[in-house]
Tab-separated table of C-alpha atoms in Angstrom:
chain	number	residue	atom	x	y	z
A	28	LEU	CA	117.942	86.452	133.177
A	29	LYS	CA	116.782	88.216	130.034
A	30	ALA	CA	115.031	91.559	130.452
A	31	GLU	CA	113.320	93.622	127.774
A	32	VAL	CA	111.542	96.946	128.274
A	33	THR	CA	109.198	98.587	125.785
A	34	PHE	CA	108.151	102.210	126.316
A	35	PHE	CA	105.435	103.893	124.272
A	36	VAL	CA	102.860	106.660	124.386
A	37	PRO	CA	99.596	105.596	122.744
A	38	ASN	CA	97.912	108.154	120.486
A	39	GLY	CA	95.429	110.274	122.423
A	40	TYR	CA	96.562	108.793	125.749
A	41	LYS	CA	97.876	111.051	128.526
A	42	GLY	CA	100.482	108.622	129.714
A	43	GLU	CA	103.435	106.382	129.016
A	44	VAL	CA	103.104	102.602	128.992
A	45	GLN	CA	106.115	100.513	130.022
A	46	LYS	CA	106.109	96.754	129.417
A	47	VAL	CA	108.830	94.834	131.260
A	48	SER	CA	109.380	91.259	130.032
A	49	LEU	CA	111.558	88.972	132.141
A	50	LYS	CA	112.659	85.453	131.177
A	51	ASN	CA	114.780	82.923	133.015
A	52	GLU	CA	117.078	81.524	130.330
A	53	GLY	CA	119.130	79.574	132.887
A	54	THR	CA	118.848	76.068	134.279
A	55	SER	CA	118.009	76.967	137.884
A	56	LYS	CA	115.206	78.892	139.593
A	57	LYS	CA	115.795	82.648	139.934
A	58	GLU	CA	114.405	84.757	142.790
A	59	PHE	CA	114.881	88.523	142.816
A	60	VAL	CA	113.166	91.833	143.517
A	61	LEU	CA	112.127	94.090	140.653
A	62	PHE	CA	112.135	97.816	141.487
A	63	SER	CA	110.562	100.641	139.521
A	64	PHE	CA	111.550	104.263	140.078
A	65	LEU	CA	110.627	107.725	138.911
A	66	GLU	CA	110.984	111.163	140.396
A	67	TRP	CA	107.986	113.479	140.269
A	68	CYS	CA	108.213	117.013	138.990
A	69	LEU	CA	106.267	119.406	141.204
A	70	TRP	CA	104.546	120.819	138.105
A	71	ASN	CA	107.246	123.387	137.259
A	72	ALA	CA	110.699	122.060	136.366
A	73	GLU	CA	112.444	125.427	136.656
A	74	ASP	CA	110.905	126.076	140.071
A	75	ASP	CA	111.795	122.526	141.182
A	76	SER	CA	115.486	123.257	140.732
A	77	THR	CA	115.516	126.630	142.523
A	78	ASN	CA	112.712	127.095	145.041
A	79	PHE	CA	113.702	124.487	147.641
A	80	GLN	CA	112.012	126.192	150.578
A	81	ARG	CA	108.646	125.871	148.856
A	82	ASN	CA	109.197	122.526	147.176
A	83	PHE	CA	110.348	120.726	150.307
A	84	ASN	CA	106.995	121.561	151.879
A	85	THR	CA	104.541	120.690	149.121
A	86	GLY	CA	105.064	117.084	147.979
A	87	GLU	CA	102.000	114.922	148.594
A	88	VAL	CA	101.335	111.327	147.590
A	89	GLU	CA	98.709	108.653	148.109
A	90	VAL	CA	99.076	104.892	147.810
A	91	GLU	CA	96.166	102.736	146.678
A	92	GLY	CA	97.046	99.107	146.030
A	93	SER	CA	99.796	99.112	143.411
A	94	THR	CA	99.036	102.672	142.267
A	95	LEU	CA	101.084	105.580	143.579
A	96	PHE	CA	99.326	108.934	143.154
A	97	HIS	CA	101.198	112.251	142.981
A	98	LYS	CA	98.650	114.814	144.137
A	99	THR	CA	100.831	117.732	145.187
A	100	GLU	CA	98.694	120.870	145.611
A	101	TYR	CA	95.587	119.142	144.202
A	102	LYS	CA	93.468	120.108	147.219
A	103	GLU	CA	94.773	123.658	147.299
A	104	ARG	CA	94.960	124.948	143.730
A	105	ARG	CA	95.530	122.364	141.020
A	106	ASP	CA	93.039	120.393	138.946
A	107	HIS	CA	95.516	117.726	137.874
A	108	PHE	CA	97.447	114.825	139.347
A	109	ALA	CA	99.675	112.008	138.135
A	110	PHE	CA	99.980	108.331	138.935
A	111	TYR	CA	102.383	105.431	138.492
A	112	THR	CA	100.976	101.927	138.618
A	113	VAL	CA	101.811	98.314	137.796
A	114	ASN	CA	99.475	95.469	136.845
A	115	SER	CA	100.647	93.283	139.720
A	116	GLU	CA	100.398	93.084	143.456
A	117	ILE	CA	103.424	94.746	144.993
A	118	ASP	CA	105.537	93.782	147.972
A	119	GLY	CA	106.440	97.355	148.863
A	120	TYR	CA	106.720	100.931	147.702
A	121	ASP	CA	108.543	104.147	148.373
A	122	CYS	CA	107.291	107.676	147.769
A	123	ASP	CA	110.065	109.591	149.539
A	124	ARG	CA	113.381	109.939	147.672
A	125	GLU	CA	115.636	109.879	150.746
A	126	SER	CA	113.957	106.721	152.060
A	127	PHE	CA	114.540	104.987	148.726
A	128	MET	CA	118.002	106.355	147.880
A	129	GLY	CA	119.500	106.706	151.343
A	130	LEU	CA	120.924	109.896	152.793
A	131	TYR	CA	124.074	110.090	150.652
A	132	ASN	CA	123.551	107.359	148.054
A	133	GLY	CA	123.261	108.015	144.342
A	134	PHE	CA	121.433	106.261	141.537
A	135	ASP	CA	124.304	103.761	141.368
A	136	LYS	CA	123.371	102.244	144.741
A	137	PRO	CA	119.941	103.123	146.109
A	138	GLN	CA	119.498	101.995	149.700
A	139	ALA	CA	116.212	100.133	149.034
A	140	VAL	CA	117.709	98.142	146.156
A	141	ILE	CA	120.795	97.225	148.186
A	142	ALA	CA	118.551	96.105	151.063
A	143	GLY	CA	116.301	94.209	148.637
A	144	LYS	CA	113.106	95.746	150.003
A	145	SER	CA	111.140	98.952	150.023
A	146	ASN	CA	110.559	101.087	153.110
A	147	ASN	CA	106.871	101.846	152.400
A	148	SER	CA	107.630	105.545	152.772
A	149	LYS	CA	105.144	108.278	151.944
A	150	ALA	CA	106.385	111.726	151.030
A	151	ASP	CA	104.943	114.535	153.087
A	152	GLY	CA	106.842	117.419	151.603
A	153	TRP	CA	110.460	116.796	150.622
A	154	SER	CA	111.115	115.032	147.336
A	155	PRO	CA	108.293	112.768	146.166
A	156	ILE	CA	109.095	109.755	144.014
A	157	ALA	CA	107.290	106.610	142.922
A	158	SER	CA	108.905	103.205	143.363
A	159	HIS	CA	107.359	99.732	143.471
A	160	SER	CA	109.067	96.536	144.592
A	161	ILE	CA	107.881	93.151	143.386
A	162	LYS	CA	109.330	89.799	144.444
A	163	VAL	CA	109.708	87.647	141.341
A	164	THR	CA	110.388	83.930	141.077
A	165	LEU	CA	111.066	82.378	137.670
A	166	SER	CA	111.616	78.691	136.997
A	167	PRO	CA	113.970	77.719	134.152
A	168	GLY	CA	112.369	78.808	130.858
A	169	GLU	CA	109.600	80.767	132.625
A	170	SER	CA	108.795	84.357	131.710
A	171	LYS	CA	106.642	87.092	133.227
A	172	ASP	CA	105.455	90.449	131.956
A	173	PHE	CA	104.733	93.538	134.017
A	174	VAL	CA	102.969	96.641	132.708
A	175	PHE	CA	103.772	99.963	134.366
A	176	ILE	CA	101.789	103.100	133.503
A	177	LEU	CA	102.811	106.675	134.165
A	178	GLY	CA	99.648	108.733	133.727
A	179	TYR	CA	98.430	112.306	133.930
A	180	VAL	CA	94.831	113.311	134.748
A	181	GLU	CA	93.018	116.646	134.637
A	182	ASN	CA	89.625	116.997	136.296
A	183	PRO	CA	87.188	119.825	135.613
A	184	PHE	CA	86.816	121.979	138.735
A	185	GLU	CA	83.309	120.692	139.463
A	186	GLU	CA	84.559	117.075	139.235
A	187	LYS	CA	87.710	117.356	141.364
A	188	PHE	CA	86.264	115.555	144.378
A	189	ASN	CA	83.877	112.703	145.094
A	190	ALA	CA	80.870	113.153	147.376
A	191	ASP	CA	82.935	111.949	150.357
A	192	GLY	CA	85.594	114.626	149.715
A	193	SER	CA	88.187	112.242	148.265
A	194	MET	CA	90.049	112.952	145.031
A	195	ASN	CA	88.146	111.877	141.907
A	196	LYS	CA	90.341	109.149	140.367
A	197	SER	CA	87.808	107.797	137.859
A	198	ARG	CA	89.783	109.010	134.829
A	199	ALA	CA	92.930	107.327	136.198
A	200	TYR	CA	91.070	104.041	136.678
A	201	LYS	CA	89.913	104.149	133.036
A	202	MET	CA	93.477	104.778	131.853
A	203	ILE	CA	94.772	101.884	133.939
A	204	GLU	CA	92.093	99.523	132.606
A	205	GLN	CA	93.120	100.276	129.009
A	206	PHE	CA	96.561	98.676	129.543
A	207	ASP	CA	96.213	96.393	132.564
A	208	SER	CA	97.647	93.333	130.782
A	209	ALA	CA	100.525	92.473	128.475
A	210	ASP	CA	97.984	91.270	125.899
A	211	LYS	CA	96.393	94.743	125.755
A	212	VAL	CA	99.829	96.317	125.342
A	213	ASP	CA	100.768	93.877	122.578
A	214	ALA	CA	97.466	94.540	120.789
A	215	ALA	CA	98.095	98.294	120.896
A	216	LEU	CA	101.566	97.795	119.416
A	217	ASP	CA	100.461	95.289	116.762
A	218	PRO	CA	100.531	96.871	113.280
A	219	LEU	CA	97.071	96.957	111.680
């Protein structure tokens, strides 16, 4: 199995694009689970590492399809949120670090990866993360590309919420649409 990952931040774009290219260079079919993972900052890295009483009570996420939204304190006092998405249907997700990692496991053996499936956990306080799981099957010679986007959105105060009271995600949807295929990523990377 050959794997290549390209990371880049497009000019004027408030996000990082990650293209994962997988190719079966063997002679037999390969079936596996691809996991993504990132750990959210709670908007203040210094505070994250010291103020555990506060931080373990504030993490808030929302899952919409294959997009994991980090909206900690958005309702209360912030005008920004972040998201992590992939241009594919997913087979599972985790948004709580302990559910993904396991109680005493480290990055060398996360519980979800060892089990081969996500727990579909949602952080409510504690340590919010973003992890997708995607079941992949590749025939000999077959390749597949996945595009992950880590994005950041700021909404003006008067545009924070939709009429129904839900978080206004329109700017996130526009960011996702810009790079929702490997072809769009390749075009952005192609020298003029």
